[in-house]
Coordinates of C-alpha atoms in Angstrom, one line a residue:
M403 CA 31.4 149.9 72.0
F404 CA 30.7 150.5 75.7
T405 CA 27.0 150.0 75.2
S406 CA 27.7 146.7 73.4
L407 CA 29.9 145.6 76.3
I408 CA 27.2 146.5 78.8
G409 CA 24.8 144.4 76.9
F410 CA 27.3 141.6 76.8
T411 CA 27.8 141.9 80.6
Q412 CA 24.1 141.9 81.4
A413 CA 23.5 138.9 79.1
V414 CA 26.3 136.8 80.6
N415 CA 25.0 137.6 84.1
R416 CA 21.4 136.6 83.1
H417 CA 22.7 133.5 81.3
I418 CA 24.6 132.2 84.3
A419 CA 22.2 133.3 87.0
R420 CA 19.5 131.3 85.3
A421 CA 21.7 128.3 84.8
Q422 CA 20.0 126.0 87.3
N423 CA 16.5 127.3 86.5
R424 CA 17.0 126.7 82.8
S425 CA 18.6 123.4 83.1
L426 CA 15.4 121.4 83.1
K427 CA 14.3 123.3 80.0
R428 CA 17.5 122.5 78.3
V429 CA 17.1 118.9 79.3
M430 CA 13.6 118.8 77.8
L431 CA 15.0 120.2 74.6
A432 CA 17.8 117.7 74.7
L433 CA 15.8 114.5 75.1
A434 CA 12.1 113.5 75.4
L435 CA 12.8 111.3 78.4
V436 CA 12.9 114.3 80.7
T437 CA 9.4 115.4 79.6
M438 CA 8.2 112.1 80.9
L439 CA 9.5 113.0 84.4
L440 CA 7.1 116.0 84.4
P441 CA 3.3 116.0 84.5
S442 CA 1.7 115.0 81.2
S443 CA 0.4 118.5 80.6
T444 CA 3.9 119.7 79.9
S445 CA 5.0 116.6 78.0
A446 CA 3.3 117.6 74.7
H447 CA 4.8 121.1 74.7
A448 CA 8.3 119.8 75.5
T449 CA 8.0 117.2 72.8
A450 CA 6.9 119.8 70.4
V451 CA 10.1 121.8 70.9
A452 CA 12.4 118.8 71.2
S453 CA 13.5 119.1 67.6
N454 CA 13.7 122.8 67.3
W455 CA 17.2 122.8 65.8
S456 CA 19.8 120.6 64.2
T457 CA 23.4 121.6 63.3
K458 CA 25.5 120.0 60.7
L459 CA 29.1 119.3 61.8
D460 CA 32.1 118.2 59.8
G461 CA 31.8 114.5 60.4
E462 CA 30.1 111.7 62.3
V463 CA 29.3 112.6 65.9
R464 CA 31.5 110.4 68.1
F465 CA 30.4 111.7 71.5
Y466 CA 28.6 114.7 73.2
Q467 CA 28.3 116.1 76.6
L468 CA 25.9 118.8 77.9
T469 CA 27.6 121.1 80.4
E470 CA 26.1 123.2 83.3
L471 CA 26.2 126.3 81.2
G472 CA 24.0 124.7 78.5
V473 CA 26.9 124.4 76.1
L474 CA 26.9 121.0 74.3
V475 CA 30.4 119.8 73.7
A476 CA 30.6 117.4 70.7
G477 CA 33.5 115.6 69.1
T478 CA 33.9 114.4 65.5
E479 CA 36.7 112.7 63.7
R480 CA 38.0 116.2 62.7
S481 CA 37.0 118.7 65.3
L482 CA 35.8 119.5 68.8
Y483 CA 32.6 121.7 68.8
A484 CA 30.8 123.7 71.4
V485 CA 27.2 124.2 70.5
D486 CA 24.5 126.3 72.2
G487 CA 22.2 123.7 73.6
E488 CA 19.1 125.9 73.0
T489 CA 19.6 127.3 69.6
G490 CA 22.0 124.9 67.9
D491 CA 24.5 127.7 67.1
V492 CA 28.1 126.7 67.0
V493 CA 29.7 128.6 69.8
W494 CA 33.3 127.6 68.7
R495 CA 35.1 124.9 66.9
R496 CA 38.6 123.5 67.5
K497 CA 39.7 122.1 64.2
G498 CA 42.0 119.1 64.2
A499 CA 41.2 118.2 67.8
R500 CA 40.2 114.5 67.5
L501 CA 39.5 113.6 71.1
D502 CA 37.9 110.6 72.8
E503 CA 35.0 111.1 75.2
R504 CA 37.1 110.4 78.2
E505 CA 39.5 113.2 77.1
V506 CA 36.8 115.8 77.6
A507 CA 35.8 116.6 81.2
P508 CA 33.7 119.6 82.2
I509 CA 34.8 121.0 85.5
P510 CA 31.6 121.2 87.6
G511 CA 30.5 124.6 89.0
T512 CA 32.8 126.5 86.6
D513 CA 32.9 127.7 83.0
L514 CA 35.8 125.5 82.1
V515 CA 36.3 122.1 80.5
L516 CA 39.4 120.0 80.7
L517 CA 40.8 118.6 77.4
S518 CA 43.6 116.0 77.4
F519 CA 45.9 115.8 74.4
T520 CA 48.1 112.7 74.3
K521 CA 50.9 112.0 71.9
G522 CA 53.0 109.0 72.6
D523 CA 53.8 109.0 76.3
R524 CA 53.3 112.7 76.7
T525 CA 50.0 114.4 77.7
R526 CA 49.0 118.0 77.7
V527 CA 45.9 119.0 79.7
E528 CA 44.2 122.3 79.0
A529 CA 41.5 124.2 80.9
V530 CA 39.4 125.7 78.2
D531 CA 36.8 128.5 78.4
L532 CA 33.4 127.0 77.4
L533 CA 32.2 130.3 76.0
T534 CA 35.1 131.2 73.8
G535 CA 37.2 128.0 73.3
N536 CA 40.3 129.9 74.6
R537 CA 42.8 128.1 76.8
V538 CA 42.8 129.5 80.3
W539 CA 45.8 127.4 81.6
Q540 CA 47.5 124.2 80.7
S541 CA 49.7 121.6 82.4
E542 CA 52.2 119.1 80.9
R543 CA 52.9 117.4 84.2
V544 CA 50.2 114.7 83.8
R545 CA 50.0 111.4 81.9
G546 CA 46.8 109.9 80.6
A547 CA 43.2 111.0 80.5
V548 CA 40.9 112.5 83.2
M549 CA 38.7 109.8 84.8
Q550 CA 37.2 111.6 87.7
M551 CA 37.3 115.0 89.5
A552 CA 36.6 116.8 92.7
V553 CA 36.4 120.6 93.0
D554 CA 36.5 122.8 96.2
L555 CA 35.2 126.2 95.1
E556 CA 36.1 127.9 98.4
T557 CA 39.8 127.0 98.2
N558 CA 40.0 126.9 94.4
L559 CA 41.3 123.3 94.4
L560 CA 40.9 120.8 91.6
A561 CA 41.6 117.1 92.2
A562 CA 41.8 115.2 88.9
V563 CA 42.4 111.4 88.6
F564 CA 44.3 110.3 85.6
T565 CA 45.1 106.8 84.1
R566 CA 47.4 105.9 81.3
D567 CA 47.0 103.4 78.5
A568 CA 43.4 102.6 79.5
R569 CA 42.4 101.0 76.3
E570 CA 42.2 97.3 75.4
R571 CA 39.6 94.7 74.4
A572 CA 36.7 94.4 76.8
R573 CA 37.5 91.8 79.5
S574 CA 37.5 91.3 83.3
G575 CA 40.6 91.9 85.3
F576 CA 41.9 94.9 83.4
K577 CA 43.9 97.0 85.9
R578 CA 45.8 100.3 86.0
K579 CA 47.4 102.4 88.7
P580 CA 45.6 105.8 88.8
T581 CA 47.4 109.0 89.7
V582 CA 45.8 111.9 91.6
H583 CA 46.9 115.4 90.7
V584 CA 45.7 118.5 92.7
F585 CA 45.8 121.8 91.0
D586 CA 45.2 125.4 91.9
L587 CA 42.0 125.9 89.8
S588 CA 42.8 129.6 89.1
T589 CA 46.3 129.2 87.7
G590 CA 46.8 125.5 86.9
D591 CA 49.8 125.2 89.2
E592 CA 50.2 121.6 90.4
L593 CA 50.3 121.5 94.2
W594 CA 51.0 117.8 94.5
K595 CA 50.4 114.4 92.9
R596 CA 50.1 110.9 94.4
E597 CA 50.1 107.5 92.6
L598 CA 47.9 104.9 94.2
E599 CA 49.7 102.1 96.0
S600 CA 48.3 99.3 93.8
E601 CA 46.5 98.8 90.5
V602 CA 42.7 98.9 90.6
E603 CA 40.3 97.1 88.3
M604 CA 38.7 99.3 85.7
M605 CA 35.5 99.1 83.8
P606 CA 35.0 99.1 80.0
T607 CA 32.8 101.8 78.5
E608 CA 31.2 99.2 76.3
W609 CA 31.3 95.4 75.6
S610 CA 31.8 94.6 72.0
E611 CA 30.8 91.3 70.3
R612 CA 34.1 91.4 68.5
E613 CA 36.7 90.0 70.8
D614 CA 39.6 91.8 69.1
R615 CA 38.0 95.3 69.2
E616 CA 39.6 97.7 71.7
V617 CA 37.5 99.8 73.9
E618 CA 38.1 102.6 76.5
Y619 CA 38.2 101.8 80.2
T620 CA 37.0 104.1 83.0
L621 CA 36.8 104.4 86.8
D622 CA 33.0 104.5 86.6
N623 CA 32.9 101.5 89.0
Y624 CA 34.3 103.7 91.8
R625 CA 32.9 106.7 93.7
P626 CA 34.7 110.0 92.7
P627 CA 37.0 111.8 95.2
L628 CA 35.5 114.2 97.7
F629 CA 36.9 117.4 99.4
L630 CA 35.8 117.8 103.0
D631 CA 37.4 119.7 106.0
G632 CA 40.7 120.3 104.2
R633 CA 41.0 116.7 103.2
L634 CA 40.7 114.8 100.0
Y635 CA 38.9 111.4 100.3
L636 CA 39.6 108.6 97.8
F637 CA 37.5 105.5 97.4
Y638 CA 39.6 103.3 95.1
E639 CA 41.3 101.0 97.6
G640 CA 38.8 101.3 100.4
L641 CA 38.9 104.7 102.2
T642 CA 41.9 107.0 102.1
S643 CA 42.1 110.5 103.5
L644 CA 44.8 112.9 102.4
D645 CA 45.7 116.5 103.3
A646 CA 44.1 118.6 100.5
R647 CA 47.0 121.0 100.3
S648 CA 50.0 118.7 100.8
G649 CA 48.8 115.2 99.9
K650 CA 50.1 113.8 103.1
G651 CA 48.2 110.7 104.4
R652 CA 45.7 111.3 107.2
M653 CA 43.7 108.1 107.3
R654 CA 43.7 104.8 105.6
E655 CA 41.3 101.8 105.7
R656 CA 41.7 99.1 103.1
F657 CA 38.8 96.9 102.1
R658 CA 37.6 95.3 98.9
V659 CA 35.7 97.6 96.6
N660 CA 33.3 96.3 93.9
E661 CA 32.4 93.2 95.9
E662 CA 31.6 90.1 93.9
G663 CA 32.9 91.8 90.8
L664 CA 29.9 94.3 90.8
A665 CA 30.3 98.0 90.3
L666 CA 29.4 100.6 93.0
T667 CA 28.3 98.2 95.7
E668 CA 29.5 100.8 98.3
A669 CA 27.4 103.9 99.1
D670 CA 28.5 107.4 98.4
P671 CA 29.5 108.9 101.8
V672 CA 27.2 111.3 103.6
F673 CA 28.1 113.5 106.5
D674 CA 26.8 115.8 109.1
E675 CA 28.6 118.5 111.2
R676 CA 30.5 115.9 113.2
L677 CA 30.7 112.6 111.4
I678 CA 31.2 111.2 107.9
Y679 CA 29.3 107.9 107.2
T680 CA 30.8 105.3 104.8
S681 CA 30.0 101.8 103.8
G682 CA 31.9 98.7 102.6
R683 CA 32.3 95.0 103.4
G684 CA 28.7 94.9 104.5
R685 CA 29.2 97.5 107.2
V686 CA 28.4 101.1 107.8
R687 CA 30.9 103.2 109.8
A688 CA 30.7 106.6 111.4
I689 CA 34.1 108.4 111.3
S690 CA 34.9 111.6 113.2
R691 CA 35.5 114.5 110.8
D692 CA 38.0 116.0 113.4
T693 CA 40.1 113.0 114.4
G694 CA 39.4 110.3 111.8
E695 CA 38.5 107.8 114.5
V696 CA 35.7 105.3 114.0
R697 CA 32.9 106.2 116.4
W698 CA 30.6 103.3 115.6
E699 CA 30.1 100.4 113.2
A700 CA 27.0 98.6 112.1
K701 CA 27.8 95.1 110.8
D702 CA 26.3 92.3 108.6
L703 CA 24.0 94.5 106.5
G704 CA 25.0 93.1 103.2
L705 CA 25.7 95.2 100.1
T706 CA 24.8 98.8 101.0
P707 CA 24.8 100.9 97.8
Q708 CA 22.9 103.9 99.2
M709 CA 22.6 105.9 102.4
M710 CA 20.4 108.9 103.2
L711 CA 20.8 111.1 106.3
T712 CA 18.1 113.3 107.8
N713 CA 16.9 114.2 111.3
R714 CA 19.8 112.3 112.9
V715 CA 18.6 109.0 111.3
L716 CA 20.7 107.2 108.6
Y717 CA 18.5 105.3 106.1
V718 CA 20.4 102.5 104.4
R719 CA 19.3 100.6 101.3
T720 CA 20.6 97.0 101.0
G721 CA 20.8 95.0 97.9
G722 CA 19.8 96.1 94.4
Q723 CA 20.7 96.1 90.7
F724 CA 24.4 96.3 89.9
T725 CA 26.6 96.2 86.7
R726 CA 29.0 93.3 86.4
V727 CA 32.4 94.7 85.6
S728 CA 33.3 91.7 83.6
D729 CA 30.6 91.9 80.9
G730 CA 28.3 94.9 81.7
E731 CA 25.3 92.8 82.4
T732 CA 22.9 93.6 85.2
A733 CA 23.0 91.5 88.3
E734 CA 20.7 91.5 91.3
R735 CA 22.0 90.9 94.8
G736 CA 20.2 90.7 98.1
P737 CA 19.2 90.8 100.8
Y738 CA 16.8 93.5 99.7
G739 CA 15.5 96.0 102.1
V740 CA 15.9 99.3 104.0
S741 CA 17.3 99.9 107.5
A742 CA 17.1 102.9 109.8
I743 CA 20.2 103.5 112.0
D744 CA 20.5 106.1 114.8
A745 CA 23.3 108.4 113.4
G746 CA 24.7 109.2 116.9
S747 CA 24.9 105.7 118.3
G748 CA 24.8 103.3 115.4
K749 CA 21.8 101.5 116.9
T750 CA 19.5 99.9 114.3
L751 CA 16.0 101.3 114.7
W752 CA 14.2 99.1 112.3
H753 CA 14.5 96.9 109.2
Y754 CA 12.1 96.7 106.3
K755 CA 12.4 93.4 104.4
G756 CA 9.3 93.6 102.2
A757 CA 11.1 94.7 99.0
D758 CA 11.8 92.2 96.2
K759 CA 14.4 91.8 93.5
G760 CA 15.1 94.9 91.4
I761 CA 15.0 97.2 94.4
T762 CA 15.7 100.8 93.3
N763 CA 17.0 103.8 95.2
I764 CA 15.2 105.2 98.2
A765 CA 13.6 108.7 98.1
L766 CA 12.0 110.9 100.8
L767 CA 8.4 111.8 99.8
D768 CA 7.8 113.9 102.9
P769 CA 9.2 114.1 106.5
S770 CA 7.4 110.9 107.5
T771 CA 7.4 108.8 104.3
L772 CA 10.2 106.9 102.6
L773 CA 9.7 105.6 99.0
V774 CA 11.3 102.6 97.4
A775 CA 10.4 100.6 94.3
D776 CA 11.2 97.0 93.4
R777 CA 10.5 95.0 90.3
D778 CA 6.8 95.1 90.7
D779 CA 5.7 97.7 93.2
L780 CA 6.1 101.2 94.6
I781 CA 6.3 101.0 98.3
A782 CA 5.8 103.8 100.9
I783 CA 7.4 103.2 104.4
D784 CA 6.7 105.0 107.6
V785 CA 10.1 106.5 108.7
G786 CA 9.2 106.2 112.4
T787 CA 8.2 102.6 112.5
G788 CA 9.5 101.0 109.3
K789 CA 6.0 99.7 108.6
R790 CA 4.6 99.8 105.1
R791 CA 2.0 102.5 104.4
A792 CA 1.2 101.8 100.8
K793 CA 2.0 99.4 98.0
I794 CA 1.2 100.2 94.4
S795 CA 1.8 98.1 91.3
H796 CA 3.8 100.4 89.0
E797 CA 3.9 98.1 85.9
V798 CA 7.1 99.8 84.7
E799 CA 9.3 97.3 82.9
R800 CA 12.8 97.0 84.5
A801 CA 12.3 99.8 87.0
G802 CA 15.5 101.6 87.7
F803 CA 14.7 104.6 89.9
V804 CA 12.1 106.5 91.9
L805 CA 12.1 110.3 92.2
I806 CA 9.8 113.0 93.5
N807 CA 9.2 115.6 90.7
E808 CA 8.3 119.3 91.2
A809 CA 4.6 118.5 91.4
G810 CA 5.2 116.2 94.3
Q811 CA 4.4 113.1 92.2
S812 CA 6.3 109.9 92.8
V813 CA 7.9 108.9 89.5
V814 CA 9.1 105.4 88.8
G815 CA 11.3 105.1 85.8
G816 CA 13.1 102.4 83.7
R817 CA 15.1 102.6 80.6
N818 CA 12.2 103.3 78.3
E819 CA 9.2 104.1 80.5
L820 CA 8.1 106.2 83.4
A821 CA 4.9 106.4 85.5
A822 CA 3.9 109.0 88.1
F823 CA 1.7 108.3 91.1
D824 CA 0.1 110.2 93.9
V825 CA 0.8 107.9 96.8
A826 CA -1.7 109.7 99.1
S827 CA -4.6 109.7 96.5
D828 CA -7.5 107.3 96.7
A829 CA -8.0 107.2 92.9
T830 CA -8.0 103.6 91.6
S831 CA -8.5 101.8 88.3
D832 CA -11.4 99.5 87.6
D833 CA -9.6 96.5 89.0
G834 CA -9.0 98.4 92.3
S835 CA -5.3 99.1 91.8
K836 CA -3.8 102.5 92.2
R837 CA -4.1 104.5 88.9
A838 CA -1.0 106.2 87.5
L839 CA -1.4 109.9 87.0
W840 CA 0.5 109.6 83.7
R841 CA 2.7 107.2 81.8
A842 CA 5.1 107.8 79.0
R843 CA 7.4 105.6 76.9
H844 CA 10.5 106.7 75.0
N845 CA 13.1 104.8 73.0
P846 CA 16.4 106.8 73.5
P847 CA 18.1 107.8 70.2
G848 CA 21.2 106.1 69.0
R849 CA 24.5 107.9 68.6
G850 CA 27.2 108.3 66.0
I851 CA 25.0 107.4 63.0
L852 CA 24.3 110.9 61.6
R853 CA 26.4 113.9 60.7
T854 CA 24.1 116.2 62.6
V855 CA 23.8 117.1 66.3
A856 CA 20.1 117.4 66.9
A857 CA 18.3 118.8 69.9
V858 CA 17.7 115.2 71.1
A859 CA 21.5 114.6 71.6
A860 CA 22.0 114.7 75.4
R861 CA 21.8 112.5 78.5
S862 CA 18.5 113.7 80.0
A863 CA 18.1 111.2 82.7
S864 CA 21.3 111.9 84.5
L865 CA 20.9 115.7 84.0
Y866 CA 17.4 115.5 85.5
F867 CA 18.8 113.7 88.6
R868 CA 21.4 116.5 89.0
Y869 CA 19.1 119.5 88.5
A870 CA 15.5 118.6 89.2
G871 CA 16.4 116.2 92.0
A872 CA 17.6 119.2 94.1
A873 CA 13.9 120.1 94.6
T874 CA 13.5 117.0 96.7
T875 CA 16.0 117.8 99.4
V876 CA 13.9 120.0 101.7
F877 CA 10.5 119.1 103.2
G878 CA 9.0 121.5 105.7
G879 CA 12.3 122.3 107.2
V880 CA 13.7 118.8 107.0
Q881 CA 17.0 119.0 105.2
L882 CA 18.8 116.0 103.8
A883 CA 22.5 115.7 104.4
R884 CA 24.3 116.4 101.2
T885 CA 27.7 117.3 99.7
A886 CA 29.4 120.4 101.2
V887 CA 28.3 123.7 99.7
S888 CA 31.7 124.3 98.1
T889 CA 32.4 120.8 96.9
L890 CA 31.5 119.4 93.5
R891 CA 32.4 116.1 91.9
W892 CA 32.5 114.7 88.4
S893 CA 32.6 111.2 86.9
G894 CA 32.0 110.1 83.4
L895 CA 29.3 107.8 84.6
A896 CA 26.6 110.4 84.0
A897 CA 27.5 110.4 80.3
R898 CA 27.2 106.6 80.0
A899 CA 24.2 105.7 82.1
S900 CA 22.9 102.2 81.9
L901 CA 20.0 100.7 83.9
P902 CA 21.9 100.1 87.2
D903 CA 23.6 103.4 86.7
L904 CA 20.2 105.2 86.7
T905 CA 19.6 103.7 90.2
T906 CA 23.0 104.9 91.2
L907 CA 22.5 108.4 89.8
A908 CA 19.1 108.7 91.4
S909 CA 20.5 107.6 94.7
G910 CA 22.6 110.7 94.8
A911 CA 19.9 113.0 93.4
G912 CA 18.6 114.2 96.7
R913 CA 22.1 115.4 97.7
Q914 CA 23.1 116.9 94.4
Y915 CA 22.7 120.6 93.7
V916 CA 23.6 123.3 91.4
T917 CA 25.5 126.3 92.8
R918 CA 23.7 129.6 92.5
R919 CA 26.9 131.2 91.5
I920 CA 29.0 129.7 88.8
V921 CA 32.7 130.3 89.5
A922 CA 34.1 132.0 86.3
F923 CA 37.6 131.7 85.1
G924 CA 37.2 132.5 81.4
A925 CA 35.6 135.3 79.4
A926 CA 32.7 135.5 81.9
R927 CA 35.3 136.3 84.6
R928 CA 36.1 139.6 82.9
I929 CA 32.4 140.3 82.6
G930 CA 31.9 139.7 86.3
Q931 CA 34.8 142.1 87.1
L932 CA 33.2 144.8 85.0
T933 CA 29.8 144.2 86.7
S934 CA 31.5 144.6 90.1
M935 CA 33.2 147.8 89.0
R936 CA 29.8 149.2 88.0
G937 CA 28.3 148.3 91.4
E938 CA 25.9 145.7 90.2
T939 CA 25.1 142.4 91.7
S940 CA 26.5 139.5 89.6
P941 CA 25.6 135.8 89.7
L942 CA 29.3 135.2 89.0
S943 CA 31.9 134.4 91.6
V944 CA 35.1 135.8 90.2
P945 CA 38.6 134.9 91.6
Q946 CA 40.7 138.0 91.7
I947 CA 43.6 136.6 89.6
P948 CA 44.8 138.7 86.7
R949 CA 45.2 136.6 83.6
P950 CA 45.6 137.4 80.0
S951 CA 43.4 135.7 77.4
V952 CA 45.3 133.1 75.4
D953 CA 44.2 132.5 71.8
I954 CA 44.7 129.1 70.3
D955 CA 43.6 127.5 67.1
V956 CA 39.9 128.0 67.5
E957 CA 37.6 128.6 64.5
D958 CA 34.0 129.5 63.9
R959 CA 33.9 131.4 67.3
L960 CA 30.4 132.7 67.5
L961 CA 31.4 135.7 69.6
D962 CA 33.8 136.8 66.8
R963 CA 31.0 136.8 64.2
L964 CA 28.1 138.4 66.1
D965 CA 27.6 141.4 68.4
P966 CA 28.3 139.8 71.8
S967 CA 25.3 141.4 73.4
R968 CA 23.0 140.0 70.8
Q969 CA 24.3 136.4 71.0
L970 CA 24.4 136.3 74.8
D971 CA 20.9 137.8 74.9
R972 CA 19.9 134.7 73.0
L973 CA 21.8 132.5 75.4
S974 CA 20.0 134.2 78.3
R975 CA 16.4 133.5 77.1

């Protein structure tokens, strides 16, 4: 028994320690789109293994989400399943749990998933262990479903934003008043809650041709909350700062969010050791992290959906492709370009206005070169002068993002096609244009039409942005400003990515990361404690909170049927 437990321990440790390194592999198994983000030499191999497994469930697959631990959570009309993303094995099944996608929310950086069960006007939220399906804690002090989350792993704080009755026919002007609940992540104890002062417009998950059909609404048209310096920042009614422990107001600046009825027209905030930089109303502001005072403001920039901070320079993208909240269609708004702003003084250093409609996110190729794509071209910009260094016709239909992959290639992607370029290369086609290193096309699979979850069933693009994008954050000692090491955020947007959303997700890719240590609260927590007792180094971060395991109505639990060491060895491959 002890030998088996040791094997179980070692396997769990290997499984979690390799989580971020195996994430790209899982994504390639999940959907062929990720293989196109890699050099073509790996594409054939990844495609070959892309259909290694399929698992028959008990009904039509209504939704699925791939978690950081590689566990695929899938819902049918009858059950909620957890499936090993590499082997297709059912890890556990919760029979009778008919949940909507917005009622299932993986807590980032942990081994937990939040499940919301609503009956009438009552809601029970459970934090469930992804490896066993057991309930770790629950709360009945909430109403509605989880829309967005922020997690501070150093202080064990979880901020979850809930809304009630967020279901109606798809239309513009649908509003609800969200409520923010802050929990102790270890115990589930609620520390405080706060209802927003006013209703905010929400966004449908889909737009049906049937006018009488009801759909779910989300807060995907807003940036998720952010923990920083003992404060919780909210972005639903402008910018609000609350004390993370008490919920007391610290700072408030009201301005219109979703300008012109477009989603995510404001950039995600970035920050350095002294200031936090925010945008809205065509302005960029630098706010003191200590006092909350505005240090400087850059005006009349237009829509500013992305900011990137490095070497005390703030690079701001203006204009782009946005989703109309009213009908889900893509809208383009200018002026299109990139500006460089001195992060200390707010002085504008240069403007680049050579981009056209369909401008994508900006990405840093190397310490001296900024990349941006528009409808027709991939453009390299000198970060010192703002002058164009190169312009390459990418020929990607409806380009949505540009990224730098692990091989240092510049990858331009749309919904169904990607192309990679070596910007510094002199290689050209017969017509004199820059030749793509490789191209690939892929039509994403549909959902909800089969009774099986195949290995193609995952959102590869958004996962690639989260995991592989982290490789683009450091260039020869140049570090991009990014989210605080202990802070993680979650929004359902990554599970419902459309073309403008790909641009948004890619915009944050350079600042996203995967923690090297998954904070464990479920079965893996006990394994981490055992490892610590034996004097071994564990990839797990384990809160020292005694907690019994709570069994609930979970069936087909894989760890009940197999020797734990054997199964987790397979998970660790």
